[in-house]
Amino acid sequence: MPLTKEDAVLPLLAELSAAPGTPILLADGSSSDGIFLPFLLGPLTFAGIYIGIYRFYRNTDKRHRYERETKVAVGNLQQDDRRTGRKTGQRSRSMDGRNDTDHLTRVRRLRVQ
Amino acid sequence: MTLPPEEPRDAHEPRPAEPAGSGGPVPPAPQEPAPPREDSGNRFIDTSSGRDDGLNKCPRCGSTEIEYALGAKALVCSHCRHTWNEQNAEKLFGLDSSIAELQGHTLASGTADVREDLTMVTLKCQGCGAEVVINAEQSVQARCHWCRQTLSLNTQIPNGAVPDALLPFQLTREDAIARIEEFAGRRRTFAQRRFKEEFVPENVMGVYIPYLVVDGNMHAVLTGDGEVTTREYTVTVGSGDNKRQETRYDADVYSVQRAFDLLVDDLTVESAERFDARDNSAATNNILNAVQPYDVENAVVYNSHYLKNFTSERRDLNVRDVDHLVEEKFLSIARAKVQPTVRRYDRGVRWTGEGVAVRGTRWVSVYVPVWLYSYAESASGDSLVHYIAVNARTGTTMGSIPVSHPRIFAAACAGGTIAGIVGLVVGLLGFFA
C-alpha cells in the first residue's frame, strides 16, 4: 500500500511540534509581531516532511518503554516537601532544568542505605 | 548494584572442552533437583530439573524424535504422536516467590558466566555408549552416528548455550510473513528501489534470542527542587513600535524528596552482544528491543527440542556485564513511578540526586521467540543490517526499511515549496497591510 498524504502529514505535524528549534523560531517571529513567521513556513515544512518520513521508515526512536511497561509495585512512600524560596517575573511557564518526565537521563547518584 | 567479585558457580561442575573425535568424559549421573544453596553471598537455583545430558526422551514412548509443532503449540513425538509442553519454569523452580523477600543475589543455573573457550562438548550416548561431540556454538543437538538417537545439551554448561527457560513460539510463520508484508507494504513509496526488488518476506527466520530476566527488591530515594506557579500576569515591555505584552510567572520553590520501596518484576535485558539495543552501529537492534514486552512469566522449562527448526543466539554477556545497566534501569523505573506524586509542581521538578539500595535480585536466563527478517542495506561487508521483527508471542511488529534519500528530498522539496509560496503570499500581504 503506497504512502498516503495523511501518513506523511501526521508525522510532519508531530515533528513540527517536537522539533527543538521550532519554539525558538516562533519566538523570534513573535518578538517582531510575528511578521517573519509566514516566511519560515517553507523551510519548516521541508524539515518536517523529511524527518517525518525518515522516522516512519527507519523507526530509530522506537524502543521498549521498560520504565512504564515493566510490572512494578511501590510501597512505603515517604514524602518531604519544604518551601525554600520564591521566584518572581519568570518568563517561562516551566522551571529551568525540568527533568521529571525525562526518566532515562541520569543525575548525581546518591548512596542509599 | 554490584555483584560480589566471586564467580557465580553453576550447580554443575563445568565439563572440559574436548576436540571432536577424541572422546570425552562421561556426563554426570542423573540428579534430583538440588535445593537452592548459598555461596559467597549469592544464592543459586538449580534449574536443570534433574535431567541428564544426552537423551531427551518422549515421556510416553522414550523416542528422541521430537519436534515443536506450531500448529499444536506443543512438543510432538514423531513416533507415538504424544503432545506435551514442559512445566512452567517459574512455578517449578520457585521463581514466583515474593520479590519483597529477596535478599542478596539469587542466580539460576543458566546465568552462570559464559566461557568462550568451551564450545565442543562430548556426550556419551546412553542408547549405545558411543561418544558424540556437539558444537555448542552452533547447535544444542546432534545425532548419534551409531544408533541414530538424538542427543541434546540439556544441562546448563558454562558457555551460555543453555538457558533456564524459554518461551515457545506462538505465532505461526504465515502470520509473521503477513505482518512483515503489511509493515513493509505501508513503507514502499520512499523505500530503496533495491530493497523493493529484493524484498522476500518468506525469508523470515524463527530465532530464539537470549535475555536475562531480573527481579529486584530495592529502596529508592530521589531529591530535587520543584516549583508551583503562584501568579500569572502580563507586563508591557519595550517602547515605541517595539512595545508589546508578555506573560510573567511567579512561583514558590520547594525542596522535594521521595523515598519508597520498589519491587520490579521481570525486567528484561539483552544478553547477546550482537543484539544489544545499545549498539545500533551494525544492525537496527532497537527494532528487536521495541517488540517487547514478552510474557516471560509463562516461560517453560528448557527443553532442547523446542529449538529444533529454529535458530538460536548464544548468550555472551554475563550478569556482571549488564548489572550496571540494570541498576540504571531500576533508577529510570523509580523516576517514572514517582511522577504521579509530584503533580502539584505545575512548573515541573528538577531531580538532582537519585539512588537505589538494592536489597535483593533474582536472575534467570530465558530464550524469547522472534520472527526475524533481515536485510543488508548494501552489498559491502560493513553495511547496516535492517531488521523487521515480529514478537512471536504477541505479534507486535516493528522494523526498519532502508530509505531512498533522493526521493524523500524530492517530496520534502515539493511540500516545502508549496508551503513556502503560501507563506510568502501571506507574509507579503501582512507586510503591506
CSV table of C-alpha atoms in Angstrom, one decimal, chain B residues 14 23 58 69 74 90 111 133 160 185 253 267 286 299 361 369 406 412 419:
chain,number,residue,atom,x,y,z
B,14,PRO,CA,31.9,-27.4,34.2
B,23,GLY,CA,36.3,-39.0,23.2
B,58,CYS,CA,9.3,-38.6,24.9
B,69,ALA,CA,4.8,-28.2,16.3
B,74,ALA,CA,3.4,-28.2,21.8
B,90,GLU,CA,8.5,-20.0,37.5
B,111,THR,CA,23.0,-17.3,34.3
B,133,VAL,CA,30.7,-34.3,20.1
B,160,GLY,CA,26.0,-20.0,28.0
B,185,GLY,CA,3.8,-2.6,2.3
B,253,VAL,CA,10.2,26.9,45.1
B,267,LEU,CA,12.8,-6.6,33.9
B,286,ASN,CA,16.5,-1.2,18.6
B,299,ALA,CA,8.3,-19.4,30.1
B,361,THR,CA,17.9,-9.5,42.9
B,369,PRO,CA,11.0,-16.2,20.2
B,406,PRO,CA,16.7,11.5,-3.1
B,412,ALA,CA,10.2,17.4,1.1
B,419,ALA,CA,4.2,25.9,1.9
